Amino acid sequence: MLVAAAVCPCPPLLVPEVATGAAPELDAARTACADAVGLLAASRPDRLYVVGPAGAGATGAFPAGSTGSFAGFGVDLSVRLGDGPAADRPLPASLAVGAWLLGRADWADAPVEGRGVDEREAAEACAATGRELAASADRVALLVMGDGSACRTVKAPGYLDERAAGFDAGAARALGAADVAALLALEEELAYELKAAGRAPWQVLAGAAEGAGLEGRLLHEDAPYGVEYIVAAWS
């Protein structure tokens, strides 16, 4: 069953080497992510899954030892997800950021696997994936990677959309309160229009948390660059 979860944003800019001169702007988010990952370790899980949005060809399971790279972002930096032989498929960017967070925390508390989720995946399919993960071991923890809308300002990747602030506020409330029903009620089409790639991974979390009785805490919320970043911890 699910015993803990950490929710973190997944922009490659979270990695200081990628952000370069802009790195200090995300220091608060990095600190909150480190705190959330620390809470995962304190839950003493038997297995940790890193769940994040992924594009075509990068969905599904990624075994321990899978590697990712930030070369596409101009940085000669590679990461590995847990211990194991190198796998054939490279990690999608969201899981690479998750692997970087775990490496930064020197994670050695439980075996790790990755799961890439299509951002267009239907809510019920996401929830079913979450239930499957939660049932895979006695004590399961999730590191859930995903951003809110990318439409908060005119300079945002998706330009300004007046619906974005309300969507993000609802998502932040649900994640901060561990409100499973509210997460499952997030509108799939609206999330896609707002470029909120975290919607599907958050709904995987919701499915995993059904009946677990976890409590949530919002650790950080901000929208730098017009993109919503949320950090929360469930335990």
XYZ file of N, CA and C in Angstrom:
705
model
N 0.831 -1.192 0.000
C 0.000 0.000 0.000
C 0.873 1.251 0.000
N 0.289 2.356 -0.348
C 1.032 3.612 -0.375
C 1.208 4.143 1.041
N 2.460 4.436 1.409
C 2.736 4.968 2.744
C 3.230 6.406 2.712
N 3.684 6.875 1.557
C 4.170 8.250 1.458
C 4.299 8.649 -0.001
N 4.236 9.949 -0.241
C 4.437 10.469 -1.594
C 5.038 11.858 -1.513
N 5.860 12.159 -2.471
C 6.396 13.508 -2.650
C 5.991 13.981 -4.035
N 5.467 15.174 -4.107
C 5.070 15.785 -5.376
C 6.056 16.903 -5.679
N 6.692 16.842 -6.840
C 7.699 17.842 -7.204
C 7.500 18.281 -8.657
N 7.901 19.497 -8.984
C 7.862 19.927 -10.382
C 8.991 19.264 -11.154
N 8.906 19.298 -12.490
C 9.907 18.568 -13.265
C 10.586 19.389 -14.356
N 10.727 20.710 -14.218
C 11.457 21.433 -15.257
C 12.951 21.099 -15.192
N 13.607 20.868 -16.313
C 15.057 20.666 -16.275
C 15.787 21.826 -15.601
N 15.170 23.016 -15.580
C 15.782 24.161 -14.901
C 15.976 23.918 -13.414
N 15.322 22.896 -12.872
C 15.533 22.566 -11.459
C 16.972 22.124 -11.226
N 17.607 21.619 -12.258
C 19.012 21.196 -12.179
C 19.890 22.431 -12.374
N 20.674 22.819 -11.378
C 21.433 24.069 -11.474
C 22.321 24.167 -12.706
N 22.906 23.039 -13.129
C 23.780 23.077 -14.301
C 23.020 23.464 -15.555
N 21.728 23.129 -15.606
C 20.894 23.510 -16.741
C 20.478 24.965 -16.625
N 20.126 25.378 -15.405
C 19.655 26.751 -15.190
C 20.773 27.774 -15.290
N 22.000 27.378 -15.038
C 23.184 28.255 -15.040
C 22.909 29.548 -14.261
N 22.945 30.685 -14.904
C 22.812 31.960 -14.203
C 21.479 32.182 -13.536
N 20.438 31.471 -13.981
C 19.110 31.623 -13.392
C 18.879 30.649 -12.235
N 19.893 29.873 -11.876
C 19.725 28.838 -10.862
C 19.160 29.349 -9.543
N 19.608 30.511 -9.024
C 19.081 30.962 -7.723
C 17.575 31.188 -7.714
N 16.971 31.421 -8.856
C 15.541 31.688 -8.901
C 14.703 30.483 -8.477
N 15.275 29.295 -8.542
C 14.539 28.090 -8.155
C 15.094 27.457 -6.885
N 15.889 28.209 -6.130
C 16.463 27.664 -4.899
C 15.388 27.222 -3.915
N 14.336 28.010 -3.782
C 13.271 27.654 -2.827
C 12.582 26.362 -3.248
N 12.356 26.196 -4.546
C 11.742 24.967 -5.032
C 12.658 23.770 -4.789
N 13.957 23.939 -5.015
C 14.897 22.839 -4.791
C 14.904 22.429 -3.320
N 14.898 23.411 -2.434
C 14.901 23.115 -1.001
C 13.652 22.354 -0.608
N 12.496 22.787 -1.121
C 11.239 22.106 -0.812
C 11.248 20.679 -1.349
N 11.785 20.492 -2.557
C 11.877 19.144 -3.127
C 12.758 18.252 -2.262
N 13.868 18.794 -1.795
C 14.760 18.017 -0.933
C 14.048 17.609 0.349
N 13.258 18.511 0.904
C 12.499 18.183 2.115
C 11.483 17.075 1.837
N 10.793 17.163 0.700
C 9.787 16.163 0.352
C 10.421 14.786 0.151
N 11.569 14.744 -0.535
C 12.265 13.467 -0.736
C 12.750 12.902 0.595
N 13.167 13.787 1.495
C 13.581 13.335 2.821
C 12.454 12.660 3.582
N 11.243 13.165 3.399
C 10.088 12.550 4.050
C 9.799 11.158 3.472
N 10.095 10.972 2.179
C 9.945 9.637 1.591
C 10.862 8.638 2.287
N 12.093 9.046 2.514
C 13.048 8.157 3.175
C 12.575 7.806 4.580
N 11.986 8.779 5.267
C 11.525 8.543 6.632
C 10.374 7.554 6.706
N 9.679 7.333 5.572
C 8.546 6.409 5.566
C 8.973 4.949 5.469
N 10.256 4.687 5.276
C 10.813 3.334 5.201
C 10.081 2.455 4.186
N 10.039 2.893 2.923
C 9.325 2.104 1.912
C 10.092 0.854 1.495
N 9.343 -0.117 0.994
C 9.958 -1.296 0.391
C 10.304 -1.048 -1.071
N 9.589 -0.104 -1.684
C 9.788 0.202 -3.094
C 9.403 1.652 -3.352
N 10.165 2.306 -4.217
C 9.869 3.681 -4.616
C 9.660 3.725 -6.115
N 8.568 4.350 -6.523
C 8.311 4.591 -7.932
C 8.424 6.084 -8.210
N 9.126 6.425 -9.276
C 9.171 7.803 -9.762
C 8.229 7.872 -10.953
N 7.215 8.711 -10.856
C 6.168 8.804 -11.869
C 6.205 10.202 -12.481
N 6.189 10.275 -13.817
C 6.222 11.590 -14.451
C 5.643 11.560 -15.850
N 5.310 12.733 -16.379
C 4.766 12.801 -17.739
C 5.813 12.422 -18.766
N 5.352 11.802 -19.843
C 6.276 11.348 -20.883
C 5.598 11.424 -22.240
N 6.390 11.642 -23.249
C 5.876 11.698 -24.605
C 5.799 10.327 -25.240
N 5.435 10.308 -26.518
C 5.305 9.056 -27.257
C 6.621 8.284 -27.225
N 6.520 6.999 -26.959
C 7.704 6.155 -26.921
C 8.435 6.163 -25.595
N 7.985 6.984 -24.659
C 8.680 7.080 -23.366
C 7.740 6.814 -22.202
N 6.609 6.159 -22.483
C 5.692 5.806 -21.408
C 5.974 4.390 -20.927
N 5.359 4.032 -19.812
C 5.527 2.692 -19.281
C 6.650 2.605 -18.268
N 7.092 1.368 -18.012
C 8.034 1.110 -16.930
C 9.479 1.362 -17.349
N 10.250 1.886 -16.395
C 11.696 2.062 -16.554
C 12.366 1.401 -15.354
N 13.113 0.327 -15.589
C 13.705 -0.407 -14.467
C 14.838 0.365 -13.804
N 15.172 -0.082 -12.609
C 16.332 0.485 -11.920
C 17.560 0.371 -12.808
N 18.369 1.407 -12.829
C 19.545 1.456 -13.681
C 19.331 2.230 -14.958
N 18.063 2.575 -15.250
C 17.791 3.387 -16.448
C 18.481 4.738 -16.310
N 18.985 5.227 -17.430
C 19.745 6.472 -17.400
C 19.048 7.558 -18.217
N 19.360 8.783 -17.878
C 18.852 9.936 -18.610
C 19.947 10.955 -18.779
N 19.734 11.884 -19.681
C 20.748 12.887 -19.972
C 20.110 14.255 -20.145
N 20.877 15.280 -19.798
C 20.439 16.658 -20.015
C 21.198 17.290 -21.181
N 21.758 16.434 -22.027
C 22.504 16.937 -23.177
C 21.614 17.758 -24.099
N 20.338 17.374 -24.192
C 19.413 18.119 -25.034
C 19.153 19.522 -24.548
N 19.578 19.812 -23.332
C 19.416 21.143 -22.762
C 20.772 21.856 -22.659
N 21.746 21.318 -23.401
C 23.044 21.981 -23.492
C 23.997 21.675 -22.362
N 23.727 20.606 -21.600
C 24.570 20.287 -20.446
C 25.036 18.837 -20.539
N 26.321 18.612 -20.376
C 26.887 17.267 -20.404
C 26.734 16.646 -19.023
N 25.509 16.224 -18.721
C 25.201 15.659 -17.407
C 24.260 14.480 -17.591
N 24.633 13.343 -16.999
C 23.807 12.148 -17.054
C 23.388 11.751 -15.646
N 22.264 11.066 -15.549
C 21.761 10.593 -14.258
C 21.333 9.141 -14.404
N 21.293 8.448 -13.282
C 20.866 7.047 -13.259
C 19.773 6.888 -12.219
N 18.736 6.133 -12.570
C 17.619 5.910 -11.667
C 17.868 4.642 -10.857
N 18.372 4.805 -9.650
C 18.638 3.656 -8.795
C 19.795 2.816 -9.283
N 19.922 1.644 -8.708
C 21.020 0.735 -9.044
C 20.533 -0.389 -9.932
N 21.294 -0.675 -10.967
C 20.942 -1.755 -11.870
C 21.684 -1.583 -13.176
N 21.607 -2.585 -14.037
C 22.271 -2.486 -15.342
C 21.596 -1.436 -16.202
N 22.365 -0.784 -17.044
C 21.806 0.234 -17.931
C 20.728 -0.379 -18.822
N 19.611 0.331 -18.943
C 18.498 -0.155 -19.756
C 18.576 0.426 -21.164
N 17.770 -0.137 -22.059
C 17.819 0.294 -23.453
C 17.227 1.690 -23.657
N 16.111 1.985 -22.991
C 15.428 3.258 -23.231
C 15.937 4.343 -22.294
N 16.227 5.536 -22.814
C 16.615 6.640 -21.936
C 15.402 7.167 -21.187
N 15.631 7.689 -20.012
C 14.556 8.270 -19.213
C 13.983 9.508 -19.899
N 12.673 9.697 -19.855
C 12.127 10.983 -20.300
C 12.586 12.081 -19.351
N 12.463 13.330 -19.784
C 13.008 14.450 -19.000
C 12.464 14.482 -17.581
N 11.166 14.213 -17.405
C 10.584 14.305 -16.057
C 11.217 13.294 -15.113
N 11.447 12.074 -15.597
C 12.058 11.056 -14.756
C 13.549 11.313 -14.555
N 14.180 11.955 -15.533
C 15.586 12.337 -15.358
C 15.717 13.358 -14.237
N 14.780 14.311 -14.174
C 14.810 15.279 -13.071
C 14.560 14.563 -11.749
N 13.632 13.602 -11.747
C 13.407 12.812 -10.540
C 14.647 12.048 -10.121
N 15.341 11.451 -11.080
C 16.579 10.737 -10.776
C 17.632 11.684 -10.223
N 17.667 12.919 -10.757
C 18.605 13.914 -10.235
C 18.279 14.250 -8.783
N 16.988 14.413 -8.455
C 16.598 14.698 -7.069
C 17.018 13.568 -6.141
N 16.821 12.321 -6.573
C 17.206 11.186 -5.740
C 18.719 11.094 -5.583
N 19.442 11.360 -6.670
C 20.897 11.350 -6.580
C 21.413 12.424 -5.647
N 20.777 13.583 -5.698
C 21.153 14.687 -4.813
C 20.938 14.319 -3.345
N 19.916 13.463 -3.096
C 19.607 13.034 -1.732
C 20.355 11.761 -1.335
N 21.210 11.252 -2.226
C 21.916 9.986 -1.977
C 20.930 8.870 -1.623
N 19.849 8.761 -2.400
C 18.815 7.779 -2.100
C 19.373 6.370 -2.119
N 19.188 5.655 -1.010
C 19.577 4.250 -0.936
C 18.625 3.505 -0.014
N 17.404 4.033 0.115
C 16.467 3.520 1.117
C 15.561 2.413 0.604
N 15.435 2.270 -0.698
C 14.571 1.236 -1.271
C 14.856 1.126 -2.761
N 14.559 -0.032 -3.364
C 14.690 -0.150 -4.816
C 13.792 0.870 -5.519
N 14.261 1.333 -6.687
C 13.569 2.394 -7.417
C 13.189 1.899 -8.811
N 11.999 2.279 -9.257
C 11.584 2.072 -10.641
C 10.937 3.352 -11.141
N 10.897 3.534 -12.454
C 10.258 4.695 -13.050
C 9.007 4.303 -13.811
N 8.117 5.261 -13.949
C 6.900 5.031 -14.736
C 6.564 6.327 -15.485
N 6.644 6.266 -16.820
C 6.271 7.402 -17.645
C 4.802 7.330 -17.997
N 4.097 8.456 -17.864
C 2.651 8.494 -18.082
C 2.335 9.491 -19.195
N 1.553 9.062 -20.153
C 1.117 9.944 -21.239
C 0.261 11.057 -20.658
N 0.558 12.319 -20.993
C -0.204 13.422 -20.411
C -1.650 13.447 -20.881
N -1.996 12.682 -21.928
C -3.384 12.584 -22.366
C -4.098 11.363 -21.783
N -3.419 10.621 -20.928
C -4.020 9.417 -20.339
C -5.286 9.780 -19.572
N -6.339 9.012 -19.740
C -7.605 9.275 -19.063
C -7.452 9.100 -17.552
N -8.267 9.833 -16.817
C -8.170 9.836 -15.355
C -8.289 8.430 -14.778
N -9.247 7.661 -15.239
C -9.451 6.331 -14.670
C -8.269 5.409 -14.976
N -7.673 5.556 -16.161
C -6.493 4.747 -16.482
C -5.321 5.144 -15.587
N -5.183 6.433 -15.324
C -4.128 6.900 -14.410
C -4.342 6.316 -13.020
N -5.586 6.390 -12.542
C -5.893 5.861 -11.214
C -5.623 4.369 -11.143
N -5.945 3.647 -12.216
C -5.695 2.203 -12.241
C -4.201 1.906 -12.143
N -3.399 2.713 -12.823
C -1.946 2.559 -12.710
C -1.501 2.773 -11.275
N -2.049 3.803 -10.636
C -1.702 4.068 -9.245
C -2.057 2.918 -8.326
N -3.234 2.330 -8.533
C -3.636 1.194 -7.707
C -2.675 0.018 -7.902
N -2.265 -0.193 -9.149
C -1.320 -1.276 -9.456
C 0.005 -1.056 -8.725
N 0.504 0.163 -8.757
C 1.774 0.452 -8.085
C 1.641 0.275 -6.578
N 0.543 0.770 -6.014
C 0.361 0.685 -4.568
C 0.259 -0.756 -4.091
N -0.240 -1.641 -4.948
C -0.433 -3.041 -4.568
C 0.821 -3.886 -4.779
N 1.886 -3.285 -5.285
C 3.065 -4.059 -5.672
C 3.985 -4.415 -4.514
N 3.794 -3.804 -3.350
C 4.644 -4.093 -2.187
C 3.886 -3.670 -0.932
N 4.363 -4.130 0.210
C 3.693 -3.790 1.469
C 3.777 -2.296 1.754
N 4.926 -1.701 1.461
C 5.126 -0.275 1.748
C 5.687 0.396 0.486
N 4.839 1.132 -0.181
C 5.195 1.782 -1.445
C 5.247 3.296 -1.244
N 6.249 3.921 -1.838
C 6.335 5.385 -1.856
C 6.390 5.850 -3.307
N 5.878 7.028 -3.557
C 5.894 7.619 -4.895
C 6.599 8.963 -4.877
N 7.440 9.184 -5.873
C 7.961 10.517 -6.180
C 7.267 10.930 -7.465
N 6.351 11.872 -7.352
C 5.463 12.247 -8.452
C 5.928 13.559 -9.058
N 6.373 13.489 -10.301
C 6.922 14.644 -10.985
C 5.871 15.257 -11.913
N 5.730 16.564 -11.901
C 4.783 17.179 -12.827
C 4.543 18.641 -12.525
N 4.376 19.432 -13.578
C 4.119 20.864 -13.441
C 2.637 21.158 -13.608
N 2.233 22.301 -13.066
C 0.895 22.803 -13.317
C 0.836 23.491 -14.668
N -0.039 24.460 -14.801
C -0.229 25.111 -16.099
C 1.025 25.859 -16.538
N 1.152 26.033 -17.831
C 2.243 26.826 -18.402
C 1.666 28.043 -19.110
N 0.631 28.619 -18.491
C -0.123 29.704 -19.129
C -0.439 30.838 -18.153
N 0.485 31.114 -17.238
C 0.167 32.080 -16.196
C 0.478 33.529 -16.568
N 1.347 33.746 -17.569
C 1.706 35.103 -17.987
C 1.837 35.142 -19.508
N 1.937 36.334 -20.046
C 2.081 36.467 -21.501
C 3.423 35.921 -21.983
N 4.408 35.806 -21.074
C 5.706 35.263 -21.459
C 5.825 33.773 -21.171
N 4.762 33.167 -20.677
C 4.773 31.733 -20.383
C 4.822 30.927 -21.679
N 5.271 29.672 -21.610
C 5.329 28.848 -22.826
C 3.994 28.752 -23.550
N 2.892 28.765 -22.815
C 1.579 28.682 -23.439
C 0.841 30.005 -23.512
N 1.556 31.105 -23.304
C 0.975 32.443 -23.265
C -0.005 32.522 -22.091
N -0.694 33.644 -21.941
C -1.610 33.859 -20.823
C -2.983 33.264 -21.120
N -3.460 32.448 -20.194
C -4.817 31.916 -20.274
C -5.485 32.212 -18.936
N -6.588 32.919 -18.959
C -7.239 33.360 -17.731
C -7.717 32.185 -16.875
N -7.840 31.014 -17.449
C -8.296 29.851 -16.696
C -7.181 29.218 -15.869
N -5.941 29.577 -16.164
C -4.798 28.876 -15.575
C -4.711 29.068 -14.064
N -4.901 30.290 -13.587
C -4.755 30.542 -12.154
C -5.743 29.717 -11.347
N -6.973 29.629 -11.799
C -7.971 28.835 -11.088
C -7.653 27.353 -11.102
N -7.209 26.856 -12.245
C -6.827 25.446 -12.335
C -5.691 25.148 -11.363
N -4.673 26.002 -11.363
C -3.510 25.777 -10.502
C -3.878 25.863 -9.028
N -4.746 26.804 -8.686
C -5.148 26.940 -7.290
C -5.876 25.682 -6.818
N -6.735 25.146 -7.664
C -7.435 23.921 -7.308
C -6.497 22.740 -7.166
N -5.530 22.639 -8.075
C -4.561 21.545 -7.998
C -3.710 21.665 -6.738
N -3.281 22.881 -6.418
C -2.452 23.084 -5.230
C -3.223 22.738 -3.958
N -4.495 23.139 -3.913
C -5.309 22.794 -2.739
C -5.437 21.279 -2.602
N -5.718 20.603 -3.708
C -5.895 19.151 -3.667
C -4.614 18.440 -3.256
N -3.490 18.873 -3.811
C -2.211 18.241 -3.474
C -1.816 18.538 -2.042
N -2.091 19.752 -1.577
C -1.750 20.097 -0.201
C -2.611 19.395 0.824
N -3.823 19.027 0.442
C -4.750 18.377 1.370
C -4.847 16.875 1.164
N -4.062 16.319 0.232
C -4.162 14.895 -0.121
C -5.595 14.536 -0.447
N -6.243 15.381 -1.244
C -7.649 15.216 -1.608
C -7.740 14.378 -2.882
N -7.924 13.092 -2.707
C -7.941 12.155 -3.824
C -9.074 12.475 -4.794
N -10.258 12.732 -4.272
C -11.410 12.993 -5.131
C -11.194 14.242 -5.978
N -10.639 15.290 -5.377
C -10.413 16.531 -6.117
C -9.373 16.336 -7.214
N -8.367 15.531 -6.963
C -7.360 15.268 -7.993
C -7.968 14.488 -9.151
N -8.789 13.495 -8.841
C -9.403 12.714 -9.903
C -10.407 13.533 -10.706
N -10.890 14.621 -10.121
C -11.864 15.473 -10.808
C -11.211 16.529 -11.697
N -9.887 16.628 -11.692
C -9.227 17.599 -12.563
C -9.577 17.296 -14.016
N -9.937 18.313 -14.762
C -10.411 18.118 -16.132
C -9.260 17.825 -17.086
N -9.348 16.705 -17.758
C -8.268 16.268 -18.637
C -8.048 17.234 -19.797
N -9.113 17.628 -20.474
C -8.966 18.490 -21.649
C -8.479 19.880 -21.255
N -9.005 20.400 -20.162
C -8.555 21.716 -19.699
C -7.079 21.668 -19.333
N -6.669 20.616 -18.626
C -5.260 20.477 -18.267
C -4.380 20.449 -19.510
N -4.818 19.734 -20.534
C -4.036 19.663 -21.767
C -3.943 21.030 -22.440
N -5.056 21.745 -22.484
C -5.058 23.079 -23.102
C -4.156 24.042 -22.345
N -4.047 23.858 -21.027
C -3.214 24.728 -20.199
C -1.783 24.215 -20.085
N -1.470 23.125 -20.798
C -0.136 22.519 -20.778
C 0.284 22.084 -19.374
N -0.690 21.615 -18.597
C -0.429 21.149 -17.234
C -0.083 19.665 -17.277
N 1.169 19.366 -17.538
C 1.598 17.974 -17.728
C 1.543 17.172 -16.439
N 1.396 17.834 -15.293
C 1.334 17.102 -14.032
C 0.010 16.419 -13.773
N -1.024 16.772 -14.537
C -2.358 16.231 -14.262
C -2.368 14.710 -14.225
N -1.818 14.052 -15.237
C -1.854 12.593 -15.286
C -1.061 11.955 -14.140
N 0.191 12.364 -13.878
C 0.902 11.796 -12.729
C 0.184 12.045 -11.402
N -0.423 13.225 -11.245
C -1.161 13.496 -10.005
C -2.327 12.532 -9.853
N -2.959 12.160 -10.967
C -4.077 11.229 -10.877
C -3.601 9.794 -10.664
N -2.381 9.467 -11.081
C -1.771 8.191 -10.686
C -1.623 8.167 -9.168
N -1.128 9.256 -8.607
C -1.003 9.376 -7.152
C -2.353 9.194 -6.478
N -3.379 9.824 -7.020
C -4.712 9.717 -6.426
C -5.177 8.265 -6.379
N -4.964 7.529 -7.465
C -5.355 6.125 -7.470
C -4.572 5.313 -6.454
N -3.281 5.593 -6.349
C -2.440 4.864 -5.395
C -2.848 5.142 -3.957
N -3.358 6.349 -3.704
C -3.658 6.771 -2.337
C -5.056 6.400 -1.874
N -5.872 5.842 -2.744
C -7.237 5.491 -2.352
C -7.224 4.543 -1.152
N -7.895 4.947 -0.091
C -7.990 4.119 1.096
C -6.774 4.124 1.990
N -5.733 4.874 1.637
C -4.499 4.859 2.430
C -4.567 5.789 3.632
N -5.484 6.744 3.614
C -5.641 7.654 4.749
C -4.462 8.581 4.981
N -3.781 8.978 3.910
C -2.622 9.856 4.066
C -3.052 11.305 4.250
N -2.206 12.068 4.927
C -2.412 13.500 5.087
C -1.389 14.236 4.226
N -1.777 15.400 3.697
C -0.901 16.149 2.811
C -0.441 17.452 3.412
N 0.639 17.956 2.854
C 1.162 19.260 3.273
C 1.750 19.945 2.049
N 1.339 21.179 1.806
C 1.886 21.963 0.702
C 3.172 22.620 1.168
N 4.280 22.300 0.508
C 5.588 22.812 0.912
C 6.023 24.027 0.104
N 5.518 24.143 -1.125
C 5.959 25.243 -1.987
C 5.001 25.392 -3.153
N 4.750 26.630 -3.520
C 3.955 26.912 -4.720
C 4.428 28.237 -5.294
N 4.708 28.257 -6.577
C 5.159 29.470 -7.243
C 4.978 29.268 -8.743
N 4.979 30.360 -9.476
C 4.822 30.269 -10.929
C 5.872 31.112 -11.638
N 7.159 30.812 -11.433
C 8.188 31.534 -12.173
C 8.105 31.193 -13.653
N 8.454 32.124 -14.477
C 8.427 31.914 -15.932
C 7.009 31.601 -16.429
N 5.996 31.890 -15.606
C 4.617 31.649 -16.014
C 4.184 30.201 -15.942
N 4.977 29.349 -15.282
C 4.680 27.923 -15.137
C 4.482 27.609 -13.657
N 3.413 26.898 -13.334
C 3.105 26.576 -11.944
C 3.947 25.397 -11.442
N 4.675 25.650 -10.339
C 5.458 24.610 -9.701
C 4.905 24.371 -8.306
N 4.586 23.121 -7.990
C 3.998 22.745 -6.713
C 4.847 21.649 -6.074
N 5.128 21.814 -4.803
C 5.808 20.757 -4.022
C 4.908 20.417 -2.843
N 4.627 19.136 -2.671
C 3.786 18.681 -1.566
C 4.306 17.363 -1.049
N 3.949 17.055 0.186
C 4.346 15.794 0.805
C 3.120 15.132 1.417
N 2.974 13.845 1.172
C 1.880 13.050 1.746
C 2.470 11.964 2.638
N 1.906 11.807 3.809
C 2.385 10.758 4.718
C 1.276 10.368 5.675
